[in-house]
PDB file of C-alpha atoms in Angstrom:
ATOM      1  CA  MET A 763      -7.692 -18.562 -35.371  1.00  0.00           C
ATOM      2  CA  ASN A 764      -7.975 -14.792 -35.835  1.00  0.00           C
ATOM      3  CA  ARG A 765      -7.065 -12.327 -33.084  1.00  0.00           C
ATOM      4  CA  GLY A 766     -10.690 -11.826 -32.021  1.00  0.00           C
ATOM      5  CA  GLU A 767     -11.287 -15.571 -31.612  1.00  0.00           C
ATOM      6  CA  PHE A 768      -8.062 -15.951 -29.662  1.00  0.00           C
ATOM      7  CA  LYS A 769      -8.895 -13.064 -27.326  1.00  0.00           C
ATOM      8  CA  LEU A 770     -12.384 -14.466 -26.719  1.00  0.00           C
ATOM      9  CA  GLN A 771     -10.983 -17.907 -25.896  1.00  0.00           C
ATOM     10  CA  TYR A 772      -8.368 -16.424 -23.579  1.00  0.00           C
ATOM     11  CA  ASP A 773     -10.881 -14.196 -21.802  1.00  0.00           C
ATOM     12  CA  ARG A 774     -13.287 -17.094 -21.258  1.00  0.00           C
ATOM     13  CA  ALA A 775     -10.501 -19.163 -19.717  1.00  0.00           C
ATOM     14  CA  ARG A 776      -9.392 -16.216 -17.565  1.00  0.00           C
ATOM     15  CA  VAL A 777     -12.949 -15.597 -16.306  1.00  0.00           C
ATOM     16  CA  PHE A 778     -13.266 -19.306 -15.473  1.00  0.00           C
ATOM     17  CA  ILE A 779     -10.061 -19.039 -13.405  1.00  0.00           C
ATOM     18  CA  GLU A 780     -11.238 -15.832 -11.705  1.00  0.00           C
ATOM     19  CA  GLU A 781     -14.533 -17.441 -10.696  1.00  0.00           C
ATOM     20  CA  SER A 782     -12.760 -20.556  -9.439  1.00  0.00           C
ATOM     21  CA  LEU A 783     -10.316 -18.461  -7.412  1.00  0.00           C
ATOM     22  CA  GLU A 784     -13.143 -16.436  -5.910  1.00  0.00           C
ATOM     23  CA  GLY A 785     -14.911 -19.621  -4.871  1.00  0.00           C
ATOM     24  CA  LEU A 786     -11.712 -20.826  -3.223  1.00  0.00           C
ATOM     25  CA  CYS A 787     -11.051 -17.523  -1.425  1.00  0.00           C
ATOM     26  CA  SER A 788     -14.656 -17.283  -0.215  1.00  0.00           C
ATOM     27  CA  SER A 789     -14.791 -20.768   1.299  1.00  0.00           C
ATOM     28  CA  PRO A 790     -13.901 -20.954   4.998  1.00  0.00           C
ATOM     29  CA  VAL A 791     -10.801 -23.005   5.728  1.00  0.00           C
ATOM     30  CA  SER A 792     -10.663 -24.709   9.105  1.00  0.00           C
ATOM     31  CA  LEU A 793      -7.989 -23.505  11.561  1.00  0.00           C
ATOM     32  CA  VAL A 794      -6.592 -20.794   9.235  1.00  0.00           C
ATOM     33  CA  PRO A 795      -6.342 -17.469  11.137  1.00  0.00           C
ATOM     34  CA  PRO A 796      -8.628 -14.891   9.464  1.00  0.00           C
ATOM     35  CA  ARG A 797      -5.834 -12.344   9.005  1.00  0.00           C
ATOM     36  CA  LEU A 798      -3.662 -14.898   7.230  1.00  0.00           C
ATOM     37  CA  MET A 799      -6.512 -15.853   4.908  1.00  0.00           C
ATOM     38  CA  GLU A 800      -7.237 -12.173   4.294  1.00  0.00           C
ATOM     39  CA  SER A 801      -3.618 -11.579   3.283  1.00  0.00           C
ATOM     40  CA  MET A 802      -3.540 -14.641   1.018  1.00  0.00           C
ATOM     41  CA  ALA A 803      -6.875 -13.783  -0.593  1.00  0.00           C
ATOM     42  CA  TYR A 804      -5.883 -10.141  -1.106  1.00  0.00           C
ATOM     43  CA  SER A 805      -3.037 -11.097  -3.409  1.00  0.00           C
ATOM     44  CA  LEU A 806      -4.892 -13.974  -5.071  1.00  0.00           C
ATOM     45  CA  ARG A 807      -7.753 -11.614  -5.939  1.00  0.00           C
ATOM     46  CA  ALA A 808      -5.470  -8.843  -7.221  1.00  0.00           C
ATOM     47  CA  GLY A 809      -6.113  -9.688 -10.876  1.00  0.00           C
ATOM     48  CA  GLY A 810      -3.521  -9.959 -13.618  1.00  0.00           C
ATOM     49  CA  LYS A 811      -3.372 -11.992 -16.800  1.00  0.00           C
ATOM     50  CA  ARG A 812      -3.871 -15.370 -15.056  1.00  0.00           C
ATOM     51  CA  LEU A 813      -1.498 -16.655 -17.727  1.00  0.00           C
ATOM     52  CA  ARG A 814      -0.191 -19.694 -15.885  1.00  0.00           C
ATOM     53  CA  PRO A 815      -3.544 -21.262 -14.958  1.00  0.00           C
ATOM     54  CA  VAL A 816      -4.893 -20.454 -18.429  1.00  0.00           C
ATOM     55  CA  LEU A 817      -1.949 -22.300 -19.972  1.00  0.00           C
ATOM     56  CA  CYS A 818      -2.630 -25.272 -17.709  1.00  0.00           C
ATOM     57  CA  ILE A 819      -6.307 -25.690 -18.589  1.00  0.00           C
ATOM     58  CA  GLN A 820      -5.678 -25.022 -22.297  1.00  0.00           C
ATOM     59  CA  ALA A 821      -2.968 -27.680 -22.349  1.00  0.00           C
ATOM     60  CA  GLY A 822      -5.350 -30.131 -20.727  1.00  0.00           C
ATOM     61  CA  GLU A 823      -8.079 -29.347 -23.237  1.00  0.00           C
ATOM     62  CA  THR A 824      -5.641 -29.791 -26.135  1.00  0.00           C
ATOM     63  CA  PHE A 825      -5.441 -33.466 -25.120  1.00  0.00           C
ATOM     64  CA  GLY A 826      -9.121 -33.897 -24.347  1.00  0.00           C
ATOM     65  CA  LEU A 827      -9.332 -33.206 -20.594  1.00  0.00           C
ATOM     66  CA  ASP A 828     -12.153 -30.959 -19.346  1.00  0.00           C
ATOM     67  CA  ARG A 829     -11.037 -27.817 -17.539  1.00  0.00           C
ATOM     68  CA  GLU A 830     -13.125 -28.802 -14.501  1.00  0.00           C
ATOM     69  CA  LYS A 831     -10.583 -31.581 -13.926  1.00  0.00           C
ATOM     70  CA  THR A 832      -7.476 -29.443 -14.483  1.00  0.00           C
ATOM     71  CA  VAL A 833      -8.647 -26.434 -12.476  1.00  0.00           C
ATOM     72  CA  PRO A 834      -7.273 -27.636  -9.090  1.00  0.00           C
ATOM     73  CA  LEU A 835      -3.838 -27.800 -10.703  1.00  0.00           C
ATOM     74  CA  ALA A 836      -4.379 -24.477 -12.476  1.00  0.00           C
ATOM     75  CA  LEU A 837      -5.284 -22.765  -9.190  1.00  0.00           C
ATOM     76  CA  ALA A 838      -2.181 -24.262  -7.588  1.00  0.00           C
ATOM     77  CA  LEU A 839      -0.055 -22.617 -10.270  1.00  0.00           C
ATOM     78  CA  GLU A 840      -1.676 -19.264  -9.540  1.00  0.00           C
ATOM     79  CA  MET A 841      -0.983 -19.780  -5.831  1.00  0.00           C
ATOM     80  CA  ILE A 842       2.695 -20.414  -6.558  1.00  0.00           C
ATOM     81  CA  HIS A 843       2.940 -17.423  -8.869  1.00  0.00           C
ATOM     82  CA  THR A 844       1.144 -15.155  -6.396  1.00  0.00           C
ATOM     83  CA  ALA A 845       3.379 -16.324  -3.537  1.00  0.00           C
ATOM     84  CA  SER A 846       6.461 -15.558  -5.617  1.00  0.00           C
ATOM     85  CA  LEU A 847       5.159 -12.031  -6.276  1.00  0.00           C
ATOM     86  CA  ILE A 848       4.437 -11.417  -2.577  1.00  0.00           C
ATOM     87  CA  HIS A 849       7.993 -12.411  -1.708  1.00  0.00           C
ATOM     88  CA  ASP A 850       9.498 -10.624  -4.712  1.00  0.00           C
ATOM     89  CA  ASP A 851       7.983  -7.312  -3.561  1.00  0.00           C
ATOM     90  CA  LEU A 852       9.344  -7.502  -0.009  1.00  0.00           C
ATOM     91  CA  PRO A 853      11.865  -4.882   1.175  1.00  0.00           C
ATOM     92  CA  ALA A 854      14.563  -7.562   1.357  1.00  0.00           C
ATOM     93  CA  MET A 855      13.962  -8.427  -2.317  1.00  0.00           C
ATOM     94  CA  ASP A 856      12.773  -5.825  -4.854  1.00  0.00           C
ATOM     95  CA  ASN A 857      11.270  -3.510  -2.224  1.00  0.00           C
ATOM     96  CA  ASP A 858       8.222  -2.527  -4.300  1.00  0.00           C
ATOM     97  CA  THR A 859       5.032  -0.870  -3.088  1.00  0.00           C
ATOM     98  CA  LEU A 860       2.854  -1.414  -6.174  1.00  0.00           C
ATOM     99  CA  ARG A 861       1.683  -4.656  -7.796  1.00  0.00           C
ATOM    100  CA  ARG A 862      -1.129  -5.041 -10.334  1.00  0.00           C
ATOM    101  CA  GLY A 863      -2.055  -1.426  -9.670  1.00  0.00           C
ATOM    102  CA  LYS A 864      -2.580  -2.019  -5.938  1.00  0.00           C
ATOM    103  CA  PRO A 865      -0.456  -1.710  -2.793  1.00  0.00           C
ATOM    104  CA  THR A 866       1.792  -4.722  -2.377  1.00  0.00           C
ATOM    105  CA  ASN A 867       0.944  -7.263   0.305  1.00  0.00           C
ATOM    106  CA  HIS A 868       3.551  -6.169   2.839  1.00  0.00           C
ATOM    107  CA  VAL A 869       2.441  -2.537   2.556  1.00  0.00           C
ATOM    108  CA  LEU A 870      -1.010  -3.475   3.865  1.00  0.00           C
ATOM    109  CA  PHE A 871      -0.239  -6.445   6.106  1.00  0.00           C
ATOM    110  CA  GLY A 872       3.385  -5.949   7.169  1.00  0.00           C
ATOM    111  CA  ASP A 873       6.496  -7.936   6.285  1.00  0.00           C
ATOM    112  CA  ALA A 874       5.907 -10.844   8.666  1.00  0.00           C
ATOM    113  CA  LEU A 875       2.355 -11.594   7.522  1.00  0.00           C
ATOM    114  CA  ALA A 876       3.334 -11.158   3.863  1.00  0.00           C
ATOM    115  CA  ILE A 877       6.122 -13.725   4.255  1.00  0.00           C
ATOM    116  CA  LEU A 878       3.762 -16.144   5.981  1.00  0.00           C
ATOM    117  CA  ALA A 879       1.031 -15.581   3.363  1.00  0.00           C
ATOM    118  CA  GLY A 880       3.521 -16.441   0.618  1.00  0.00           C
ATOM    119  CA  ASP A 881       4.700 -19.532   2.499  1.00  0.00           C
ATOM    120  CA  ALA A 882       1.109 -20.628   3.122  1.00  0.00           C
ATOM    121  CA  LEU A 883       0.170 -20.227  -0.546  1.00  0.00           C
ATOM    122  CA  MET A 884       3.139 -22.357  -1.608  1.00  0.00           C
ATOM    123  CA  ALA A 885       2.090 -25.123   0.772  1.00  0.00           C
ATOM    124  CA  TRP A 886      -1.582 -24.805  -0.220  1.00  0.00           C
ATOM    125  CA  ALA A 887      -0.535 -25.169  -3.856  1.00  0.00           C
ATOM    126  CA  PHE A 888       0.291 -28.800  -3.048  1.00  0.00           C
ATOM    127  CA  GLU A 889      -2.247 -29.565  -0.333  1.00  0.00           C
ATOM    128  CA  TYR A 890      -5.279 -28.425  -2.341  1.00  0.00           C
ATOM    129  CA  PRO A 891      -4.797 -30.314  -5.645  1.00  0.00           C
ATOM    130  CA  LEU A 892      -3.562 -33.431  -3.861  1.00  0.00           C
ATOM    131  CA  ALA A 893      -6.769 -33.425  -1.828  1.00  0.00           C
ATOM    132  CA  VAL A 894      -9.066 -32.798  -4.806  1.00  0.00           C
ATOM    133  CA  LEU A 895      -7.526 -34.403  -7.907  1.00  0.00           C
ATOM    134  CA  PRO A 896      -7.857 -38.063  -6.777  1.00  0.00           C
ATOM    135  CA  ASP A 897     -11.641 -37.582  -6.694  1.00  0.00           C
ATOM    136  CA  THR A 898     -11.671 -36.698 -10.409  1.00  0.00           C
ATOM    137  CA  GLY A 899     -10.880 -40.278 -11.404  1.00  0.00           C
ATOM    138  CA  LEU A 900      -7.573 -39.309 -13.016  1.00  0.00           C
ATOM    139  CA  PRO A 901      -4.780 -41.898 -12.759  1.00  0.00           C
ATOM    140  CA  CYS A 902      -2.571 -41.426  -9.704  1.00  0.00           C
ATOM    141  CA  ASP A 903       0.626 -41.584 -11.741  1.00  0.00           C
ATOM    142  CA  ARG A 904      -0.465 -38.598 -13.835  1.00  0.00           C
ATOM    143  CA  ILE A 905      -1.318 -36.633 -10.704  1.00  0.00           C
ATOM    144  CA  CYS A 906       2.065 -37.428  -9.147  1.00  0.00           C
ATOM    145  CA  ARG A 907       3.984 -36.560 -12.319  1.00  0.00           C
ATOM    146  CA  SER A 908       2.175 -33.258 -12.756  1.00  0.00           C
ATOM    147  CA  MET A 909       2.760 -32.311  -9.114  1.00  0.00           C
ATOM    148  CA  HIS A 910       6.439 -33.214  -9.471  1.00  0.00           C
ATOM    149  CA  VAL A 911       6.672 -30.738 -12.344  1.00  0.00           C
ATOM    150  CA  LEU A 912       5.230 -28.041 -10.059  1.00  0.00           C
ATOM    151  CA  ALA A 913       7.626 -28.902  -7.232  1.00  0.00           C
ATOM    152  CA  ASN A 914      10.625 -28.757  -9.535  1.00  0.00           C
ATOM    153  CA  ALA A 915       9.543 -25.377 -10.929  1.00  0.00           C
ATOM    154  CA  LEU A 916       9.167 -23.952  -7.427  1.00  0.00           C
ATOM    155  CA  GLY A 917      12.343 -25.358  -5.883  1.00  0.00           C
ATOM    156  CA  PRO A 918      16.046 -24.474  -5.838  1.00  0.00           C
ATOM    157  CA  ALA A 919      16.469 -25.333  -9.516  1.00  0.00           C
ATOM    158  CA  GLY A 920      13.341 -23.294 -10.313  1.00  0.00           C
ATOM    159  CA  ILE A 921      12.010 -19.921  -9.239  1.00  0.00           C
ATOM    160  CA  CYS A 922      13.823 -19.911  -5.887  1.00  0.00           C
ATOM    161  CA  GLY A 923      17.126 -20.317  -7.706  1.00  0.00           C
ATOM    162  CA  GLY A 924      16.060 -17.752 -10.286  1.00  0.00           C
ATOM    163  CA  GLN A 925      15.288 -15.239  -7.555  1.00  0.00           C
ATOM    164  CA  VAL A 926      18.789 -15.739  -6.150  1.00  0.00           C
ATOM    165  CA  LEU A 927      20.323 -15.008  -9.549  1.00  0.00           C
ATOM    166  CA  ASP A 928      18.115 -11.928  -9.867  1.00  0.00           C
ATOM    167  CA  THR A 929      18.760 -10.402  -6.429  1.00  0.00           C
ATOM    168  CA  ASP A 930      22.048 -11.712  -5.009  1.00  0.00           C
ATOM    169  CA  GLY A 931      24.987  -9.592  -6.135  1.00  0.00           C
ATOM    170  CA  GLN A 932      27.504 -12.388  -5.608  1.00  0.00           C
ATOM    171  CA  SER A 933      25.496 -14.646  -7.930  1.00  0.00           C
ATOM    172  CA  MET A 934      25.445 -12.159 -10.820  1.00  0.00           C
ATOM    173  CA  ASP A 935      27.905 -11.769 -13.681  1.00  0.00           C
ATOM    174  CA  ASP A 936      28.249  -9.462 -16.673  1.00  0.00           C
ATOM    175  CA  SER A 937      28.182 -12.117 -19.400  1.00  0.00           C
ATOM    176  CA  PRO A 938      25.597 -11.749 -22.201  1.00  0.00           C
ATOM    177  CA  ASP A 939      24.331 -15.213 -21.254  1.00  0.00           C
ATOM    178  CA  PHE A 940      23.408 -14.188 -17.696  1.00  0.00           C
ATOM    179  CA  PRO A 941      19.939 -12.755 -18.500  1.00  0.00           C
ATOM    180  CA  TRP A 942      19.103 -16.041 -20.227  1.00  0.00           C
ATOM    181  CA  LYS A 943      20.088 -17.989 -17.086  1.00  0.00           C
ATOM    182  CA  VAL A 944      17.851 -15.785 -14.941  1.00  0.00           C
ATOM    183  CA  THR A 945      14.834 -15.973 -17.233  1.00  0.00           C
ATOM    184  CA  ARG A 946      15.092 -19.749 -17.632  1.00  0.00           C
ATOM    185  CA  GLN A 947      14.751 -20.179 -13.873  1.00  0.00           C
ATOM    186  CA  LYS A 948      12.719 -17.182 -12.767  1.00  0.00           C
ATOM    187  CA  THR A 949      10.143 -16.848 -15.564  1.00  0.00           C
ATOM    188  CA  ALA A 950      10.280 -19.603 -18.179  1.00  0.00           C
ATOM    189  CA  VAL A 951      10.365 -22.450 -15.679  1.00  0.00           C
ATOM    190  CA  LEU A 952       6.880 -21.726 -14.282  1.00  0.00           C
ATOM    191  CA  LEU A 953       5.327 -21.074 -17.696  1.00  0.00           C
ATOM    192  CA  ARG A 954       6.831 -24.331 -18.908  1.00  0.00           C
ATOM    193  CA  ALA A 955       5.494 -26.143 -15.832  1.00  0.00           C
ATOM    194  CA  SER A 956       2.029 -24.674 -16.384  1.00  0.00           C
ATOM    195  CA  ILE A 957       1.800 -26.161 -19.853  1.00  0.00           C
ATOM    196  CA  LEU A 958       3.473 -29.474 -19.060  1.00  0.00           C
ATOM    197  CA  SER A 959       1.512 -30.186 -15.890  1.00  0.00           C
ATOM    198  CA  GLY A 960      -1.826 -29.728 -17.667  1.00  0.00           C
ATOM    199  CA  ALA A 961      -0.697 -31.866 -20.600  1.00  0.00           C
ATOM    200  CA  ILE A 962       0.639 -34.600 -18.313  1.00  0.00           C
ATOM    201  CA  LEU A 963      -2.620 -34.667 -16.385  1.00  0.00           C
ATOM    202  CA  ALA A 964      -4.441 -35.165 -19.703  1.00  0.00           C
ATOM    203  CA  GLY A 965      -2.154 -38.030 -20.763  1.00  0.00           C
ATOM    204  CA  ALA A 966      -0.147 -36.314 -23.519  1.00  0.00           C
ATOM    205  CA  ASP A 967       2.440 -38.443 -25.321  1.00  0.00           C
ATOM    206  CA  GLY A 968       6.182 -38.005 -24.846  1.00  0.00           C
ATOM    207  CA  LYS A 969       6.811 -36.301 -28.176  1.00  0.00           C
ATOM    208  CA  SER A 970       4.145 -33.710 -27.497  1.00  0.00           C
ATOM    209  CA  LEU A 971       5.482 -33.087 -23.990  1.00  0.00           C
ATOM    210  CA  ALA A 972       8.975 -32.469 -25.337  1.00  0.00           C
ATOM    211  CA  ALA A 973       7.611 -30.016 -27.898  1.00  0.00           C
ATOM    212  CA  LEU A 974       5.482 -28.226 -25.295  1.00  0.00           C
ATOM    213  CA  GLY A 975       8.489 -27.990 -23.001  1.00  0.00           C
ATOM    214  CA  ALA A 976      10.496 -26.264 -25.733  1.00  0.00           C
ATOM    215  CA  TYR A 977       7.520 -24.004 -26.430  1.00  0.00           C
ATOM    216  CA  GLY A 978       7.355 -23.039 -22.745  1.00  0.00           C
ATOM    217  CA  ASP A 979      11.065 -22.232 -22.646  1.00  0.00           C
ATOM    218  CA  HIS A 980      10.861 -19.897 -25.647  1.00  0.00           C
ATOM    219  CA  LEU A 981       7.554 -18.385 -24.531  1.00  0.00           C
ATOM    220  CA  GLY A 982       9.021 -17.648 -21.114  1.00  0.00           C
ATOM    221  CA  SER A 983      12.097 -16.026 -22.639  1.00  0.00           C
ATOM    222  CA  ALA A 984       9.979 -13.829 -24.916  1.00  0.00           C
ATOM    223  CA  PHE A 985       7.758 -12.888 -21.979  1.00  0.00           C
ATOM    224  CA  GLN A 986      10.702 -11.849 -19.797  1.00  0.00           C
ATOM    225  CA  ILE A 987      12.431  -9.891 -22.554  1.00  0.00           C
ATOM    226  CA  VAL A 988       9.224  -7.919 -23.126  1.00  0.00           C
ATOM    227  CA  ASP A 989       9.007  -7.366 -19.342  1.00  0.00           C
ATOM    228  CA  ASP A 990      12.523  -5.930 -19.380  1.00  0.00           C
ATOM    229  CA  ILE A 991      11.607  -3.667 -22.301  1.00  0.00           C
ATOM    230  CA  LEU A 992       8.427  -2.430 -20.629  1.00  0.00           C
ATOM    231  CA  ASP A 993      10.356  -1.634 -17.450  1.00  0.00           C
ATOM    232  CA  VAL A 994      12.171   1.140 -19.357  1.00  0.00           C
ATOM    233  CA  THR A 995       9.459   2.201 -21.819  1.00  0.00           C
ATOM    234  CA  SER A 996       6.170   2.058 -19.883  1.00  0.00           C
ATOM    235  CA  THR A 997       4.487   3.894 -16.996  1.00  0.00           C
ATOM    236  CA  ALA A 998       3.241   2.794 -13.594  1.00  0.00           C
ATOM    237  CA  GLU A 999      -0.353   3.254 -14.772  1.00  0.00           C
ATOM    238  CA  GLU A1000       0.201   0.934 -17.739  1.00  0.00           C
ATOM    239  CA  LEU A1001       2.258  -1.669 -15.886  1.00  0.00           C
ATOM    240  CA  GLY A1002       0.453  -1.720 -12.560  1.00  0.00           C
ATOM    241  CA  LYS A1003       3.872  -1.739 -10.883  1.00  0.00           C
ATOM    242  CA  THR A1004       6.817   0.608 -10.501  1.00  0.00           C
ATOM    243  CA  PRO A1005       8.810   1.051 -13.748  1.00  0.00           C
ATOM    244  CA  GLY A1006      12.548   1.655 -13.814  1.00  0.00           C
ATOM    245  CA  LYS A1007      13.235  -0.710 -10.917  1.00  0.00           C
ATOM    246  CA  ASP A1008      15.625  -2.915 -12.895  1.00  0.00           C
ATOM    247  CA  GLU A1009      18.019  -0.103 -13.746  1.00  0.00           C
ATOM    248  CA  SER A1010      17.846   1.454 -10.277  1.00  0.00           C
ATOM    249  CA  GLN A1011      18.780  -1.915  -8.757  1.00  0.00           C
ATOM    250  CA  ASN A1012      21.492  -2.560 -11.359  1.00  0.00           C
ATOM    251  CA  LYS A1013      19.890  -5.792 -12.552  1.00  0.00           C
ATOM    252  CA  ARG A1014      21.405  -7.701 -15.482  1.00  0.00           C
ATOM    253  CA  THR A1015      18.391  -7.487 -17.791  1.00  0.00           C
ATOM    254  CA  PHE A1016      18.153  -8.107 -21.528  1.00  0.00           C
ATOM    255  CA  VAL A1017      17.964  -4.355 -22.122  1.00  0.00           C
ATOM    256  CA  ALA A1018      21.067  -3.783 -20.002  1.00  0.00           C
ATOM    257  CA  ALA A1019      22.952  -6.577 -21.772  1.00  0.00           C
ATOM    258  CA  TYR A1020      21.846  -6.020 -25.366  1.00  0.00           C
ATOM    259  CA  GLY A1021      20.227  -2.593 -25.622  1.00  0.00           C
ATOM    260  CA  LEU A1022      16.599  -1.783 -26.373  1.00  0.00           C
ATOM    261  CA  GLU A1023      16.473  -2.520 -30.113  1.00  0.00           C
ATOM    262  CA  LYS A1024      18.378  -5.795 -29.871  1.00  0.00           C
ATOM    263  CA  ALA A1025      16.120  -6.843 -26.986  1.00  0.00           C
ATOM    264  CA  ARG A1026      13.079  -6.258 -29.203  1.00  0.00           C
ATOM    265  CA  GLU A1027      14.651  -8.449 -31.895  1.00  0.00           C
ATOM    266  CA  LEU A1028      15.336 -11.195 -29.346  1.00  0.00           C
ATOM    267  CA  ALA A1029      11.743 -11.100 -28.088  1.00  0.00           C
ATOM    268  CA  ALA A1030      10.417 -11.495 -31.635  1.00  0.00           C
ATOM    269  CA  ARG A1031      12.870 -14.351 -32.289  1.00  0.00           C
ATOM    270  CA  GLU A1032      11.873 -16.229 -29.136  1.00  0.00           C
ATOM    271  CA  SER A1033       8.199 -15.788 -30.020  1.00  0.00           C
ATOM    272  CA  ARG A1034       8.824 -17.304 -33.462  1.00  0.00           C
ATOM    273  CA  LEU A1035      10.801 -20.190 -31.973  1.00  0.00           C
ATOM    274  CA  ALA A1036       7.944 -20.870 -29.562  1.00  0.00           C
ATOM    275  CA  SER A1037       5.544 -21.249 -32.487  1.00  0.00           C
ATOM    276  CA  VAL A1038       7.991 -23.468 -34.371  1.00  0.00           C
ATOM    277  CA  ALA A1039       8.296 -25.779 -31.348  1.00  0.00           C
ATOM    278  CA  LEU A1040       4.554 -26.461 -31.525  1.00  0.00           C
ATOM    279  CA  GLU A1041       5.026 -28.386 -34.762  1.00  0.00           C
ATOM    280  CA  GLY A1042       5.917 -31.419 -32.641  1.00  0.00           C
ATOM    281  CA  VAL A1043       2.627 -31.406 -30.728  1.00  0.00           C
ATOM    282  CA  ARG A1044      -0.082 -33.896 -31.664  1.00  0.00           C
ATOM    283  CA  GLY A1045      -3.119 -31.694 -31.224  1.00  0.00           C
ATOM    284  CA  ASP A1046      -4.652 -28.326 -32.036  1.00  0.00           C
ATOM    285  CA  THR A1047      -2.079 -25.709 -31.009  1.00  0.00           C
ATOM    286  CA  ALA A1048      -3.604 -22.598 -32.616  1.00  0.00           C
ATOM    287  CA  PHE A1049      -4.266 -21.011 -29.206  1.00  0.00           C
ATOM    288  CA  PHE A1050      -0.646 -21.428 -28.108  1.00  0.00           C
ATOM    289  CA  SER A1051       0.726 -20.077 -31.385  1.00  0.00           C
ATOM    290  CA  ASP A1052      -1.473 -16.983 -31.150  1.00  0.00           C
ATOM    291  CA  LEU A1053      -0.560 -16.575 -27.485  1.00  0.00           C
ATOM    292  CA  SER A1054       3.150 -16.205 -28.254  1.00  0.00           C
ATOM    293  CA  ASP A1055       2.368 -13.353 -30.662  1.00  0.00           C
ATOM    294  CA  TYR A1056      -0.067 -11.751 -28.226  1.00  0.00           C
ATOM    295  CA  LEU A1057       2.394 -11.757 -25.321  1.00  0.00           C
ATOM    296  CA  CYS A1058       5.195 -10.396 -27.477  1.00  0.00           C
ATOM    297  CA  GLU A1059       3.027  -7.435 -28.518  1.00  0.00           C
ATOM    298  CA  ARG A1060       1.665  -6.625 -25.023  1.00  0.00           C
ATOM    299  CA  THR A1061       2.028  -3.212 -23.413  1.00  0.00           C
ATOM    300  CA  LYS A1062       1.628  -4.258 -19.774  1.00  0.00           C
TER     301      LYS A1062
END
């Protein structure tokens, strides 16, 4: 598809996610303290690319599953991602005051409520789809397998482990391979899970799942490399968050390890490898191929 068609398809999926999130945030939830819900909803409503839930519903549609059936899983992925951002911004982590162009959660609600809002979103990411998905008529084994993918991406071998590598000085090293280790766990793992969980829910075959997994790994690497580049080349207005944080915190980024020009080459290579991986998928993958180019060329 051409760039205009891709952008239209992406925007339609993003709007669908935004509307679904708003419906979720606006519905009263029994026994949840209003301030906790306000804190959770504040970060969920903060905007962004909605990349992970878009990947989930697009993967489902690639194998014939309507987005109305994948959306509970897609919203769960956004909950997990949002929770990780709330925690990532805390003073004990990256200590940032700006996210998606708005004050970070702890700036408005305090550290304690921000921590609890992140914890609550992570739990809700499992409670909500497990309560809703069985009513869609989807096979229980697909639901369980897709939720297992989410759990693995969130856990100690996923973004929690990746955050340790990214913030704990004793876990860092100066090897050129270290940025790849961080991005595989902190960034690529959740993008990979977004695609795989939607495809699993739709009943994708094993060969396609393996190809989509490889695609997610390369897409996540390209995405993180571009993030590292933008941290040194962009502004707060463009990024919606504070630039220059990686260098000030002495993080082992791709730019720090390889330099700016080499990092750009690596991003382009990972984007190409993502598209090549799609050759093993039995279905229309034009959206995913265009997405890898689009994310590699982004400016925020």
